[in-house]
XYZ file of C-alpha atoms in Angstrom:
387
model
C 136.305 59.377 201.655
C 137.554 63.016 201.644
C 140.457 62.415 199.252
C 137.667 60.360 197.116
C 135.674 63.576 197.426
C 138.623 66.197 196.400
C 139.083 64.047 193.500
C 135.558 64.385 192.748
C 135.302 67.569 193.391
C 138.381 68.013 190.576
C 136.955 66.296 188.295
C 133.430 68.264 188.402
C 135.965 71.545 188.236
C 137.845 70.328 185.270
C 134.445 69.969 183.245
C 133.788 73.010 184.477
C 136.391 74.980 183.338
C 136.726 72.449 179.834
C 132.816 73.560 179.137
C 134.138 77.603 179.673
C 136.580 77.085 177.561
C 134.808 75.647 174.744
C 131.920 77.929 174.889
C 134.353 80.750 174.806
C 136.087 79.184 171.932
C 132.323 78.308 170.094
C 130.587 81.345 171.059
C 130.275 82.874 167.929
C 128.834 79.642 166.423
C 126.983 78.847 169.620
C 125.468 82.297 169.489
C 124.198 81.929 165.694
C 122.866 78.710 166.227
C 120.863 80.008 169.063
C 119.760 82.709 166.758
C 118.223 80.155 163.527
C 116.591 78.276 166.058
C 114.737 81.682 166.900
C 114.954 83.045 163.362
C 111.593 82.468 162.836
C 109.660 82.430 165.907
C 107.043 84.918 165.952
C 107.683 87.692 168.412
C 111.648 88.009 166.306
C 111.033 87.066 162.827
C 110.361 90.736 161.492
C 113.587 92.239 163.256
C 115.360 88.978 162.058
C 114.611 89.480 158.317
C 116.187 93.180 158.636
C 119.508 91.699 160.194
C 120.802 88.643 158.726
C 123.993 89.470 159.839
C 123.547 88.743 163.187
C 122.949 85.219 162.583
C 124.963 84.857 160.079
C 128.335 85.271 158.512
C 128.303 87.628 155.539
C 130.352 88.715 152.412
C 129.286 92.777 151.182
C 128.435 93.399 148.155
C 129.222 97.202 147.814
C 127.837 99.366 145.387
C 131.005 101.289 144.229
C 131.199 104.896 143.770
C 129.371 105.613 141.049
C 126.023 107.888 141.014
C 123.230 106.324 142.327
C 120.457 105.478 140.467
C 117.479 107.651 141.255
C 113.933 105.971 140.713
C 111.491 109.227 140.011
C 107.885 109.045 141.755
C 105.082 109.247 139.828
C 101.255 110.059 140.431
C 99.978 108.022 143.328
C 96.828 105.639 142.886
C 94.809 103.886 145.724
C 95.270 100.553 145.958
C 92.631 97.892 144.782
C 89.449 97.158 147.536
C 91.010 94.072 149.693
C 94.670 95.064 149.899
C 94.750 96.561 153.213
C 93.681 92.994 154.728
C 96.029 91.271 152.263
C 99.151 93.416 153.934
C 98.097 92.681 157.491
C 97.115 88.942 156.612
C 100.346 87.895 155.200
C 102.534 89.851 157.319
C 104.044 92.234 154.383
C 106.832 94.192 155.572
C 107.104 96.466 152.465
C 105.263 97.040 149.051
C 106.569 98.732 146.228
C 105.230 99.509 142.766
C 106.567 100.723 139.704
C 105.353 101.794 136.319
C 106.789 102.664 133.729
C 110.039 103.146 135.674
C 108.403 105.601 137.851
C 107.368 104.565 141.682
C 103.538 104.471 142.061
C 103.196 103.266 145.175
C 106.299 102.878 148.052
C 105.380 101.857 151.902
C 106.788 100.047 154.725
C 105.067 98.059 157.648
C 105.926 96.426 161.160
C 107.922 98.992 162.015
C 110.266 98.388 159.133
C 111.524 101.172 157.184
C 113.153 101.920 153.250
C 116.892 101.244 154.786
C 116.331 98.031 155.889
C 118.237 95.225 153.989
C 115.850 92.257 153.854
C 116.456 88.912 153.262
C 115.896 87.934 149.855
C 115.452 84.271 149.977
C 114.700 82.351 147.001
C 114.471 85.420 145.103
C 118.129 85.405 144.931
C 118.206 82.242 142.740
C 116.934 84.468 140.214
C 119.850 87.124 140.468
C 122.022 83.962 139.937
C 120.201 83.094 137.141
C 121.229 86.340 135.443
C 125.147 86.215 136.163
C 124.994 82.492 134.594
C 123.239 84.095 131.406
C 125.765 86.834 131.400
C 128.758 84.737 131.861
C 127.301 81.585 129.567
C 127.080 84.948 126.721
C 130.878 85.812 127.457
C 131.928 82.288 127.280
C 133.318 81.763 130.318
C 130.854 78.405 130.336
C 130.153 76.485 127.166
C 126.810 75.396 127.196
C 123.927 74.586 129.345
C 123.809 71.184 128.537
C 127.358 70.607 130.080
C 127.494 67.862 133.321
C 128.051 70.191 136.010
C 131.034 68.156 137.309
C 133.172 69.337 134.032
C 133.007 72.938 136.234
C 132.639 71.373 139.944
C 134.671 68.024 140.089
C 134.213 67.902 143.563
C 130.395 66.601 142.701
C 131.985 63.181 140.848
C 130.494 60.347 142.735
C 127.606 62.761 144.546
C 124.310 62.373 143.534
C 124.829 65.172 141.253
C 126.966 63.052 138.942
C 125.344 63.213 135.308
C 122.971 66.017 136.179
C 123.869 68.903 133.251
C 123.793 72.655 133.890
C 120.327 73.045 132.466
C 118.484 70.331 134.342
C 120.072 71.950 137.824
C 118.394 75.736 136.300
C 115.219 73.727 135.467
C 115.110 71.954 138.909
C 115.183 68.777 137.754
C 118.459 67.268 139.240
C 116.474 64.371 140.652
C 118.037 64.543 143.665
C 116.881 63.395 146.605
C 116.245 66.540 149.189
C 113.443 67.438 151.416
C 112.646 70.849 151.366
C 110.377 70.874 154.223
C 110.928 73.904 156.447
C 109.168 72.368 159.246
C 110.930 69.112 159.446
C 113.967 70.059 161.405
C 115.331 67.428 160.073
C 114.802 67.891 156.413
C 117.489 68.460 154.534
C 116.981 72.448 153.922
C 117.250 72.645 157.600
C 120.078 70.604 158.431
C 121.575 72.954 155.722
C 120.954 75.330 157.802
C 122.408 74.540 160.649
C 125.702 73.765 158.433
C 125.315 77.423 157.507
C 124.708 78.665 160.840
C 127.611 76.825 162.199
C 130.366 77.398 159.985
C 130.319 74.387 157.909
C 131.101 74.196 154.338
C 127.949 74.169 151.724
C 130.253 72.461 148.947
C 130.671 69.612 151.108
C 127.498 69.345 151.913
C 126.093 69.308 148.393
C 128.960 66.580 147.703
C 127.508 64.357 150.524
C 124.274 63.744 148.742
C 124.065 60.738 147.428
C 120.488 59.378 146.220
C 118.434 60.581 143.284
C 114.613 59.752 143.172
C 114.708 59.908 139.081
C 116.990 60.605 136.401
C 118.204 64.412 136.002
C 115.760 65.992 133.381
C 112.621 63.806 134.362
C 110.797 65.034 136.757
C 110.410 68.628 138.435
C 111.322 68.718 141.685
C 112.270 71.769 143.913
C 115.540 71.768 145.560
C 117.443 74.347 146.896
C 120.314 72.846 146.869
C 120.290 72.726 142.734
C 121.019 76.749 143.128
C 124.194 76.047 145.442
C 125.302 73.350 142.579
C 125.483 76.689 139.839
C 127.239 78.496 142.338
C 129.729 75.840 142.345
C 129.503 75.829 138.230
C 130.466 79.361 138.268
C 133.289 79.503 140.688
C 134.903 76.675 139.030
C 134.399 78.005 135.388
C 135.597 81.834 136.314
C 138.082 81.045 139.363
C 136.432 83.821 141.166
C 133.535 84.194 143.653
C 130.037 84.340 142.521
C 129.912 87.754 145.188
C 132.735 89.482 143.204
C 130.905 88.604 140.008
C 127.712 89.884 140.595
C 128.764 92.645 142.176
C 131.123 93.496 139.187
C 128.529 92.734 136.726
C 125.410 93.457 137.637
C 125.248 94.701 141.223
C 127.644 98.546 141.116
C 126.560 99.304 136.917
C 122.955 99.346 138.939
C 123.820 102.606 141.142
C 122.621 100.849 144.186
C 121.253 103.219 147.092
C 122.897 100.849 149.982
C 125.592 97.830 149.806
C 124.210 94.746 150.159
C 125.628 91.831 151.686
C 125.228 87.839 151.048
C 125.256 85.346 153.582
C 127.673 82.957 153.492
C 129.125 79.864 154.847
C 132.554 78.987 157.104
C 134.478 79.067 153.834
C 133.421 82.512 152.484
C 131.197 81.129 149.887
C 128.080 83.056 149.404
C 124.664 81.286 150.008
C 123.460 81.714 146.523
C 120.447 80.140 146.900
C 118.790 82.584 149.054
C 121.455 84.839 151.242
C 121.188 88.108 149.361
C 120.330 90.950 151.510
C 119.075 94.599 150.049
C 116.681 97.510 150.505
C 113.526 96.981 148.927
C 114.358 99.988 146.681
C 117.073 98.174 145.865
C 115.318 95.064 144.842
C 113.365 96.983 142.664
C 116.333 98.290 140.739
C 117.812 94.871 139.701
C 113.963 94.042 138.890
C 113.505 97.089 136.732
C 116.641 95.860 134.222
C 115.100 92.301 133.918
C 111.925 94.166 133.003
C 113.571 96.178 130.961
C 115.152 93.033 129.238
C 118.310 93.226 131.032
C 119.553 97.123 129.847
C 120.145 100.241 131.852
C 121.289 103.903 130.811
C 122.523 102.328 127.597
C 124.320 99.555 128.729
C 123.222 95.553 127.954
C 123.606 94.508 131.789
C 122.088 90.911 131.294
C 121.510 89.675 127.511
C 118.084 90.302 126.320
C 117.898 86.450 125.049
C 118.838 85.210 128.159
C 116.113 86.642 130.033
C 113.541 85.675 127.340
C 114.962 81.934 127.671
C 115.363 82.154 131.528
C 111.630 83.208 132.004
C 109.669 80.435 129.658
C 108.288 77.226 131.805
C 111.040 74.879 130.492
C 110.954 72.898 133.421
C 108.881 69.689 133.103
C 106.642 70.593 135.986
C 102.942 69.244 136.161
C 100.500 70.549 133.597
C 97.928 73.039 134.983
C 100.739 74.401 137.880
C 102.527 76.609 137.960
C 105.822 76.843 135.543
C 109.005 77.027 136.309
C 112.192 78.201 133.602
C 115.894 78.941 134.902
C 115.324 79.419 138.747
C 112.301 82.166 137.764
C 107.991 80.909 138.390
C 105.468 81.572 135.662
C 101.789 81.899 136.828
C 99.506 79.503 135.860
C 97.507 81.787 133.360
C 100.324 83.725 132.389
C 100.385 86.093 129.631
C 103.362 87.032 127.377
C 105.915 89.013 130.074
C 104.416 87.873 133.116
C 106.750 85.783 135.819
C 108.191 86.532 139.322
C 111.131 85.609 141.725
C 110.040 84.101 145.179
C 110.792 83.195 148.004
C 109.411 81.775 151.516
C 108.001 83.713 153.883
C 106.308 86.284 151.129
C 109.559 87.650 149.174
C 108.508 88.470 145.440
C 109.785 90.691 142.301
C 106.442 90.385 140.326
C 106.985 91.101 136.388
C 104.110 92.225 134.083
C 106.278 93.629 130.826
C 102.674 94.341 128.806
C 101.682 96.836 131.675
C 105.405 97.792 132.260
C 104.746 97.196 135.530
C 107.024 96.107 138.337
C 106.289 94.833 142.303
C 108.282 94.246 144.929
C 106.685 92.909 148.446
C 108.808 91.378 151.375
C 106.695 89.698 154.004
C 107.460 87.461 157.095
C 104.519 85.310 156.625
C 104.627 82.413 158.895
C 101.565 80.859 156.961
C 103.474 81.395 153.902
C 103.224 77.563 153.218
C 99.430 77.421 153.365
C 97.120 76.242 150.346
C 96.152 79.011 148.009
C 98.815 81.534 149.605
C 100.710 81.678 146.437
C 97.859 81.672 144.416
C 96.200 84.356 145.968
C 99.657 86.365 146.858
C 100.204 86.491 142.700
C 96.011 87.493 142.189
C 96.789 90.594 144.537
C 99.863 91.771 142.411
C 97.455 90.874 139.232
C 95.103 93.420 140.646
C 97.665 95.620 141.334
C 99.112 96.089 137.926
C 95.672 96.041 136.232
C 94.295 99.066 138.418
C 97.301 101.390 137.731
C-alpha cells in the first residue's frame, strides 16, 4: 500500500509540475485569453478600450518625424437639448465636433482623456478602404472585379473562391459567418479567441467553407470580409498593411501620437477592427476624408475613390441603411452624409455640405438594442444642424 501511495504521489507531483511548466510557457496566451473574456465587462470596458495592448499583440504605427497637424479651436457652442442624456445613456467616452477645419467642441468622459488611444473597432474598415483606393490608383491592384484569389491564392478552395474584391468591399461575399457578439460560439467570437491565443487569421479565413448565396447577390455584414481585403493588399504589394497605411496615410497626416494595430500571432494587422488612436487623431483622418482626400496641398486619397466608396453600392434592403466600400450611408442621407461605425459606439460622422465632422467613442454595452444606431445618427444630425 505504501509503495502504491508513493507511486500515486509521484504521478500527482509530475502532473502539477507539468501544469506549472505549461502555465509558465503559455502564460502570455492565458493572460490574453483571460483579458479577452472580461474585455466587455461592465466594470472594465472603459479602461480596456483605452488599453487594448494589455489584451492583444500589437504593431506600432509611428507618427514619423514630421510636424503635428495642429487642429485650431473655433468658437464654442452649446450642444443641442438632450445631448447630455444621450452621452450618459450611450456611455460616450469622447465627443469631438469640427466645422470648417476647426474644433468647435471637445470633451472626454468616464475618466478618459485626450491622450487615450481608443480602439476603433470597425471604424478601421473605412481606413482600409481608403488604403485600397490608393493602391488601386497606383496600379498595384488591377481591378475591383478581380477575384480575391488572384492576390490571396491561399483562399482557393474556401468559401471565398469566386468572390471578387468588389464583393468583399460591399460585404456581399455570400460567406456564412455568424456576427453575433453575444453568442460565445459565434464566428466573430471564435475569431476573437484565435486572435487572443496568437493564432493566424489568414488560416481562419481560409478555413471558412460555407456560403449562403452566390457572391454579389446579398448584403450581409461579415467582418472577416475585411480581413480578406487585407490579404489582397498584402498579396498585391508584398508589404504589410501596417507599413502601407503608415506610409501612405498616417505619417502625412501629422498625428499627435503613434497609433497601433492589434495583430494576430503572425504579426498580421487586425484590419477589421484593431486600430487605436487618440480621438483627435481619428479626427485628422476624418478631416482628410471630409476634404475629399486632400491635405496640405497633397492628394492623399483619390477624390474619385472617396466619392465611389461612400456611395450606397451594396445590395442592401430598400429603406435600410446603405453600405458602400466599407462605409455606411444613413437612411435619408443628403449628398455628402456618411459615416464610419464600430461596435460599442465608435463613430466618425461626415456632413460635407455643412463641412462638419463628428468623432464619438464609447463603451456602450447596449449598442445592439433596437434603434440605437438610428438614435446616434439623429444626434449627430442635430449637432451638425445646430452649428
